[in-house]
mmCIF file of C-alpha atoms in Angstrom:
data_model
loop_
_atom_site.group_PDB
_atom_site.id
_atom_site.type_symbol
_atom_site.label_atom_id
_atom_site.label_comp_id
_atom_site.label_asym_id
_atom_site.label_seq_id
_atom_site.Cartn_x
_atom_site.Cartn_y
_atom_site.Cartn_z
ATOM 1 C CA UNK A 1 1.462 18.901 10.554
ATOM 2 C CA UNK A 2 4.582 17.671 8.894
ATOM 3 C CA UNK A 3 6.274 16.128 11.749
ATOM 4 C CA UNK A 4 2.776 14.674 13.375
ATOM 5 C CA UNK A 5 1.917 12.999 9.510
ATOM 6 C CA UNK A 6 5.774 11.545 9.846
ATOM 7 C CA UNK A 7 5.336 10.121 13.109
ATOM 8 C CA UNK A 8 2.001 8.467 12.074
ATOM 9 C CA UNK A 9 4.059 6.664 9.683
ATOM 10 C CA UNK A 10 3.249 8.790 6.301
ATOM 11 C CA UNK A 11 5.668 9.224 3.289
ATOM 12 C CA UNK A 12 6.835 12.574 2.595
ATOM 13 C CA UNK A 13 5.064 11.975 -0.987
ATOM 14 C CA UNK A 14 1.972 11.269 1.072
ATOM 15 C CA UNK A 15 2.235 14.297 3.302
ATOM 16 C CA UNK A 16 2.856 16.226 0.041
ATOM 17 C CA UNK A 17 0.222 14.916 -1.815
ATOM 18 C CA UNK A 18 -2.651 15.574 0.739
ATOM 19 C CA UNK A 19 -1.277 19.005 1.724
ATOM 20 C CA UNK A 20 -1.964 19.826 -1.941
ATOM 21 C CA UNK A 21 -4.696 17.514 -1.819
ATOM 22 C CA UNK A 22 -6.477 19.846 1.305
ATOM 23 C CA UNK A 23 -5.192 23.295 0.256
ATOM 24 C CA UNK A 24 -2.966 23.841 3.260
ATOM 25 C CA UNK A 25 -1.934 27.304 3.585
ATOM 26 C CA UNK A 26 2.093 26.009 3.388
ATOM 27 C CA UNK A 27 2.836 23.447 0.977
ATOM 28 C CA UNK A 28 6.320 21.708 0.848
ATOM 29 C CA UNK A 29 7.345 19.182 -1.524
ATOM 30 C CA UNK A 30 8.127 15.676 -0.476
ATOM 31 C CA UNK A 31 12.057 16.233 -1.392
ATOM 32 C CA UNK A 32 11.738 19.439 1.321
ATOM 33 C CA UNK A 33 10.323 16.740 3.588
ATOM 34 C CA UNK A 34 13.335 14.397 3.113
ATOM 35 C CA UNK A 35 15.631 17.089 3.587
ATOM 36 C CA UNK A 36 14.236 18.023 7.078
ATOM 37 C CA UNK A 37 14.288 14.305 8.230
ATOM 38 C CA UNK A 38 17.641 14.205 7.301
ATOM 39 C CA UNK A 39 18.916 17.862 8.490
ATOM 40 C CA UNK A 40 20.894 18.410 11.679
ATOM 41 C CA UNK A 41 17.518 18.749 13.903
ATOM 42 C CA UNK A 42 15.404 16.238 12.079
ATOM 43 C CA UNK A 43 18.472 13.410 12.651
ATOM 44 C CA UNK A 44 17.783 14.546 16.517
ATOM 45 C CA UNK A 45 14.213 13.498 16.353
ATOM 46 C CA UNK A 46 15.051 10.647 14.665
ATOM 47 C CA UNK A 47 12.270 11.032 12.002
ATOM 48 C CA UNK A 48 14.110 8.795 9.809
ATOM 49 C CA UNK A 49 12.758 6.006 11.683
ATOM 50 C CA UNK A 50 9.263 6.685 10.504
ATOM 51 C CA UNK A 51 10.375 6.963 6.563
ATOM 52 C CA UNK A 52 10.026 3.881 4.853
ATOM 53 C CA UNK A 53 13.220 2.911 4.005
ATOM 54 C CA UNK A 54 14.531 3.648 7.723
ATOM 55 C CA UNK A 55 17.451 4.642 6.596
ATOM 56 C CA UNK A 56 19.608 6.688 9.360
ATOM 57 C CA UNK A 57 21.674 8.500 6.161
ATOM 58 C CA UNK A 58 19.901 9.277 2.932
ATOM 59 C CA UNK A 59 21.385 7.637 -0.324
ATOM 60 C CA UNK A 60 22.132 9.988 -2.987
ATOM 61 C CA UNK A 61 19.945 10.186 -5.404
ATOM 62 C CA UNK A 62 22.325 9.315 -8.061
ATOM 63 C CA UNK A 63 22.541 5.319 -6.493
ATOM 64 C CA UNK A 64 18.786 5.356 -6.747
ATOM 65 C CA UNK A 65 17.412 1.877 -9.348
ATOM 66 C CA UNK A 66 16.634 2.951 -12.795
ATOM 67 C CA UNK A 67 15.939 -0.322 -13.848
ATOM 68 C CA UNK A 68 12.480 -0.129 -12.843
ATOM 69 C CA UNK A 69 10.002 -2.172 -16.012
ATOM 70 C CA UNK A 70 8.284 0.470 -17.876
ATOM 71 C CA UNK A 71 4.636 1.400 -16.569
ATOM 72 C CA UNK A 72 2.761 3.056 -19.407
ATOM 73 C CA UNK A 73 0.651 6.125 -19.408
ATOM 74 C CA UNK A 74 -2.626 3.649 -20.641
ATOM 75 C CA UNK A 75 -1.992 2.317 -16.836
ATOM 76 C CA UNK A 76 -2.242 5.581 -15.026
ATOM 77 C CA UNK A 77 -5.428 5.610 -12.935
ATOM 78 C CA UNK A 78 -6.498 8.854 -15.598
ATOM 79 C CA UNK A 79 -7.129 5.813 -18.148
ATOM 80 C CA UNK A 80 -9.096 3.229 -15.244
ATOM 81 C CA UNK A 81 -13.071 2.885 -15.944
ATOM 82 C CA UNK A 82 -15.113 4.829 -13.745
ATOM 83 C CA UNK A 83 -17.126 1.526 -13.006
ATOM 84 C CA UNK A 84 -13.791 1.035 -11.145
ATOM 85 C CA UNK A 85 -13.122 4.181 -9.611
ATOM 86 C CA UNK A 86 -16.883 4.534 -8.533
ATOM 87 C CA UNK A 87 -17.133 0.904 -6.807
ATOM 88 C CA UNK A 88 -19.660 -0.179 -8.690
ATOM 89 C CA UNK A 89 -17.805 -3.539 -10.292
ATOM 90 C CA UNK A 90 -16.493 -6.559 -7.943
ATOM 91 C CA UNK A 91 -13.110 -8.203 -8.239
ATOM 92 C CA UNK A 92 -11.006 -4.803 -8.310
ATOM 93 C CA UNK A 93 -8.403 -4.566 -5.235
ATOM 94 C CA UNK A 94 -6.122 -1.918 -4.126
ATOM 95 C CA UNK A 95 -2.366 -3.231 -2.855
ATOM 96 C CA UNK A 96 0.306 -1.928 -0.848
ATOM 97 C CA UNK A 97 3.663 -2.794 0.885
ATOM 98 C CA UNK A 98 3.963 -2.310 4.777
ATOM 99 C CA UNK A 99 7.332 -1.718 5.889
ATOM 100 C CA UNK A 100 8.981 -2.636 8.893
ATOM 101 C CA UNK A 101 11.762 -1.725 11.607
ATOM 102 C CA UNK A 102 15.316 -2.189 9.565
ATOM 103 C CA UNK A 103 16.762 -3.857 12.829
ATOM 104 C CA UNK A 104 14.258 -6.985 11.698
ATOM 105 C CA UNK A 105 15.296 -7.337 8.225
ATOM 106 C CA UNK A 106 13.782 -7.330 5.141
ATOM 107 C CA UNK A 107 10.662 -8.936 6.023
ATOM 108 C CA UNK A 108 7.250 -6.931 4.759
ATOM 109 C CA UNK A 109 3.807 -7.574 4.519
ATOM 110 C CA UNK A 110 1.613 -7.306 1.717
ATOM 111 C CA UNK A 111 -1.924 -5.310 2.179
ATOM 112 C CA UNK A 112 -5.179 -6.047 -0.203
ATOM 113 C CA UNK A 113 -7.947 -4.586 -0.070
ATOM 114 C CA UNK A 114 -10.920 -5.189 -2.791
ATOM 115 C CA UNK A 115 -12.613 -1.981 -3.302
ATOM 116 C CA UNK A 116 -16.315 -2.596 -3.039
ATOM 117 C CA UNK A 117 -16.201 -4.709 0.117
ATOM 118 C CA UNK A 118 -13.665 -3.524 2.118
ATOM 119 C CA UNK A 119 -12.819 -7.055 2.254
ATOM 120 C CA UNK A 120 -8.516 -7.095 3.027
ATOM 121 C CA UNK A 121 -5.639 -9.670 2.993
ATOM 122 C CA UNK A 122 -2.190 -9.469 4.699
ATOM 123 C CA UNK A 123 0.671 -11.847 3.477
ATOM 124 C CA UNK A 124 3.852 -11.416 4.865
ATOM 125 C CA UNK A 125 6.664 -11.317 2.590
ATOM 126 C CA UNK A 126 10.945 -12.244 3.012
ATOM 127 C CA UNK A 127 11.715 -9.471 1.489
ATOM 128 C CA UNK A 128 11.040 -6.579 -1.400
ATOM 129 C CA UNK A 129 11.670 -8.413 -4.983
ATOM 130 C CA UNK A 130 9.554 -7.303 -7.157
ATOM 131 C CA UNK A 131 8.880 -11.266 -8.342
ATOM 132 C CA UNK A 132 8.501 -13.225 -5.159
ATOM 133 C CA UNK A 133 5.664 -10.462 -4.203
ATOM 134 C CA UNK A 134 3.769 -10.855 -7.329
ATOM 135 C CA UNK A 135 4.126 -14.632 -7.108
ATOM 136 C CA UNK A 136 2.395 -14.582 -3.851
ATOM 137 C CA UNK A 137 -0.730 -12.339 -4.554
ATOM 138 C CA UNK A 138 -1.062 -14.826 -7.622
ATOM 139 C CA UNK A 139 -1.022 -17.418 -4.826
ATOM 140 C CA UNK A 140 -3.236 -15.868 -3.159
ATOM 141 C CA UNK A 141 -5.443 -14.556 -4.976
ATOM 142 C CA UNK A 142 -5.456 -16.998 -7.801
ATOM 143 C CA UNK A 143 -8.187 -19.399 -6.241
ATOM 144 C CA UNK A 144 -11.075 -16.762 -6.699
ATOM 145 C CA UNK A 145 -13.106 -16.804 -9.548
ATOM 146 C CA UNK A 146 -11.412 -14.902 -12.376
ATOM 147 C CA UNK A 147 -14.305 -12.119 -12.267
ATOM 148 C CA UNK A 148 -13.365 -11.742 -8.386
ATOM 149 C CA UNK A 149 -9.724 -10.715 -9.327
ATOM 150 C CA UNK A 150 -10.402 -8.349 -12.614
ATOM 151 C CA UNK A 151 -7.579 -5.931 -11.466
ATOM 152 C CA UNK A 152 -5.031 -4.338 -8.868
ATOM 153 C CA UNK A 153 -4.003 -0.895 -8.133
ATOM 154 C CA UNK A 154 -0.174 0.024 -7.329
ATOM 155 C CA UNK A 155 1.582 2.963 -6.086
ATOM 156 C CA UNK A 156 4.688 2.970 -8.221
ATOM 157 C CA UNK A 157 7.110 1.668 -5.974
ATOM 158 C CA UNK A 158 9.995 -0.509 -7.492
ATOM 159 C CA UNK A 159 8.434 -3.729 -5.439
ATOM 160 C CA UNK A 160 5.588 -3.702 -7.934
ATOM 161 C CA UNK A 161 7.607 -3.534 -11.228
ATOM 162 C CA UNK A 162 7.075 -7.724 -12.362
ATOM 163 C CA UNK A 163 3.264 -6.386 -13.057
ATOM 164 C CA UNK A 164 3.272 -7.793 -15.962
ATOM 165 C CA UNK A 165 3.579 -11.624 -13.876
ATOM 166 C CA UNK A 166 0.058 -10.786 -12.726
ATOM 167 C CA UNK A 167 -1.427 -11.353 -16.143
ATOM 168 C CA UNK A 168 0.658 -14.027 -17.526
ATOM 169 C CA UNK A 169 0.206 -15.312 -14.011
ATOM 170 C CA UNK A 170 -4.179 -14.959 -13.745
ATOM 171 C CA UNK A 171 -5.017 -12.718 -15.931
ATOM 172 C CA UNK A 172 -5.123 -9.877 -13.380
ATOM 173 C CA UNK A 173 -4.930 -6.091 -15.027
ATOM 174 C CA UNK A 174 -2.633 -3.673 -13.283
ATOM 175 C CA UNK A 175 -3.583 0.150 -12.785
ATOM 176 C CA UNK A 176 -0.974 2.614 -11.345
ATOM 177 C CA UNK A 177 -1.398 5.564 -9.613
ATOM 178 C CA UNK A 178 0.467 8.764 -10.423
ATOM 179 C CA UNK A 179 4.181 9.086 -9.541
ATOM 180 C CA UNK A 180 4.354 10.172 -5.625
ATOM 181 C CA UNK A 181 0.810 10.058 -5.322
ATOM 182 C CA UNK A 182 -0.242 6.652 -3.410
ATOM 183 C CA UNK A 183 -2.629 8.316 -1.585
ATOM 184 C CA UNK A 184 -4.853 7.777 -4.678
ATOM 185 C CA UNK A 185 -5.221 3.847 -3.881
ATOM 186 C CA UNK A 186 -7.256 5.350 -0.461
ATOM 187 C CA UNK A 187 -8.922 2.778 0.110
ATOM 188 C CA UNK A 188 -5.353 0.285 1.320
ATOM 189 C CA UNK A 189 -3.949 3.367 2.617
ATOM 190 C CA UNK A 190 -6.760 3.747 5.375
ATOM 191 C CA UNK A 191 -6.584 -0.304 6.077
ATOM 192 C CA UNK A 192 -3.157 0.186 6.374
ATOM 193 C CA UNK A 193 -3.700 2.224 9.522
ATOM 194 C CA UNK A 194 -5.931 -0.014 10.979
ATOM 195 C CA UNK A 195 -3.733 -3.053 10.741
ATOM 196 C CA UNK A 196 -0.683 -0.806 12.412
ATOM 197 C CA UNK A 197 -2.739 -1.159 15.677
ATOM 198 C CA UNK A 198 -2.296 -4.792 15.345
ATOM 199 C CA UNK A 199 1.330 -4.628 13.392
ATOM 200 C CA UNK A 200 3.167 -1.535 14.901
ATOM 201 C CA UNK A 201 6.250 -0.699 13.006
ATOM 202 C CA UNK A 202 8.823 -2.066 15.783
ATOM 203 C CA UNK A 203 6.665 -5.887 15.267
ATOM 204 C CA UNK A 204 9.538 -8.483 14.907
ATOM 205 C CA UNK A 205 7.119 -10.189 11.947
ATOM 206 C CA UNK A 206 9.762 -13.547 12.232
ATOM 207 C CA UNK A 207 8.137 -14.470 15.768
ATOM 208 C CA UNK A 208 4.268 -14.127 14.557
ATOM 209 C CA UNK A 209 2.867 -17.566 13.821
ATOM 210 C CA UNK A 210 1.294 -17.774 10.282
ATOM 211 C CA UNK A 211 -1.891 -18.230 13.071
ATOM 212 C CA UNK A 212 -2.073 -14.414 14.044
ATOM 213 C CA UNK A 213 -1.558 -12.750 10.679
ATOM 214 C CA UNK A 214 -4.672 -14.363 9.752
ATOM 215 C CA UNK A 215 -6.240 -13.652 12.840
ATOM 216 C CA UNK A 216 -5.637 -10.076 12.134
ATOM 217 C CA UNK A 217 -7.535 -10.635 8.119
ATOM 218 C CA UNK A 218 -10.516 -12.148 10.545
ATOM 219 C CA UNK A 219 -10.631 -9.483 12.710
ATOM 220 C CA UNK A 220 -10.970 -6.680 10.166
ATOM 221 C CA UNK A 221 -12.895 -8.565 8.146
ATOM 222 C CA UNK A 222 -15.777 -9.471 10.956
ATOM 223 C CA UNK A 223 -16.069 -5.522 12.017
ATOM 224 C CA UNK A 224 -18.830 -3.608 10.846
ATOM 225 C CA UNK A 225 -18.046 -0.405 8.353
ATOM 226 C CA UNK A 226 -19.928 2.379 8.025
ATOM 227 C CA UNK A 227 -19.374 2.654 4.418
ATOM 228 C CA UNK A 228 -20.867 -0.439 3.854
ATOM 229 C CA UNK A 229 -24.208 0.726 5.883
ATOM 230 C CA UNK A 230 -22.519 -1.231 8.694
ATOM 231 C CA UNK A 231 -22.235 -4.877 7.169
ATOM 232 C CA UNK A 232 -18.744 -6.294 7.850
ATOM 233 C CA UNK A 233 -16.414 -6.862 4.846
ATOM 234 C CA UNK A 234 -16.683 -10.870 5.249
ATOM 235 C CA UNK A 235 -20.512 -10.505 4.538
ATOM 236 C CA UNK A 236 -20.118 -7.654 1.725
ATOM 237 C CA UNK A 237 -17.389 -10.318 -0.179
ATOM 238 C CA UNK A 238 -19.435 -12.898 0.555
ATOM 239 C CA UNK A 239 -22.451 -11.162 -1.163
ATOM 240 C CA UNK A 240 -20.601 -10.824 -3.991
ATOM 241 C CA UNK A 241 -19.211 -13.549 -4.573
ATOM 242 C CA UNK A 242 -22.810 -15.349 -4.555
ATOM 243 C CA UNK A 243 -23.103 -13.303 -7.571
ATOM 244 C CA UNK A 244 -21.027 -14.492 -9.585
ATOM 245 C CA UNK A 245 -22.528 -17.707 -8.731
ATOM 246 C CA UNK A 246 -25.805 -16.860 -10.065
#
């Protein structure tokens, strides 16, 4: 289960996470899971092409940033409405960062997803600074009505430490889920799957026209969901937005 969850392109605080999350029978933490990407017979299999950072030697732990901005507990999804958490209020997204082959660079792209209508944005990003990122989903999502952008969910990954730009920036509240659990922002986490069929990990992102990664937002957008009693995304957002019109 381990090495099919790495190859699909899972952390190893993901594949921790759910196996607690699902009761498996043997449970391993995601530091055991690093270990055996990194052992003799995990460096054979190369699984250390499907961790995030790529990284074909692990960096000690002591080299690891501590300079990350304070998140505070009031953040922590524990502390996030339940008109939230139960999709039952517009304007609150879930975000995530999509990593890429190292042999391309730095280059990343940015996944949104608004929670109620399954309605998603890509950006593609130069690199992993924690400003530049939040600079762009202000430019991108700053246009919307203010009630259309009420908040955004983070894992807790150091690319999402200039939170507080987001509300200087529009207002925008941050939420946070708990450390080494992203899987609690589901909602990206399952987009983030579907845009891999269009964005495989080995995609040299420099050579894509601006063209196709929108393309890709219109594609998912304009396919029905069954969660949605099988109304595409576009026409869920679009419903809501008409709302907040009214």
């Amino acid at each position: 289960a381990v090495e099919d969850r790495l190859k699909a392109g899972w952390s190893p605080e993901q594949i921790a996470g759910r196996m607690r999350l699902e009761r498996h029978p043997i449970r391993v933490s995601h530091e055991t899971i690093y270990r055996f990407a990194y052992s003799k017979d995990g460096r054979e299999e190369q699984f250390y092409r499907h961790l995030p950072e790529h990284r074909r030697r692990r960096r000690p732990r002591g080299h690891r940033r501590h300079n990350r901005t304070r998140i505070f507990d009031s953040q922590s999804l524990s502390h996030r409405p339940d008109r939230i958490s139960e999709r039952t209020e517009f304007g609150h997204w879930e975000c995530d960062l999509m990593m890429f082959r190292k042999e391309h660079g730095k280059i990343n792209v940015t996944s949104l997803v608004e929670r109620v209508s399954r309605y998603t944005v890509v950006m593609r990003n130069e690199d992993r600074q924690a400003k530049p990122i939040m600079d762009a989903l202000i430019q991108g999502l700053a246009p919307l009505p203010a009630d259309a952008r009420r908040s955004i969910t983070f894992d807790r990954g150091f690319e999402f430490t200039s939170w507080r730009e987001l509300h200087k920036g529009m207002g925008t509240k941050s939420w946070f889920c708990d450390p080494q659990a992203p899987w609690q922002k589901g909602s990206v986490e399952n987009m983030n799957k579907r845009v891999r069929r269009y964005l495989p990990r080995d995609t040299a992102l420099l050579s894509l026209p601006n063209r196709y990664m929108q393309s890709i937002c219109e594609r998912l957008n304009a396919t029905p969901r069954k969660c949605l009693g099988y109304r595409t995304p576009a026409e869920a957002f679009r419903a809501e937005m008409m709302k907040l019109e009214r």
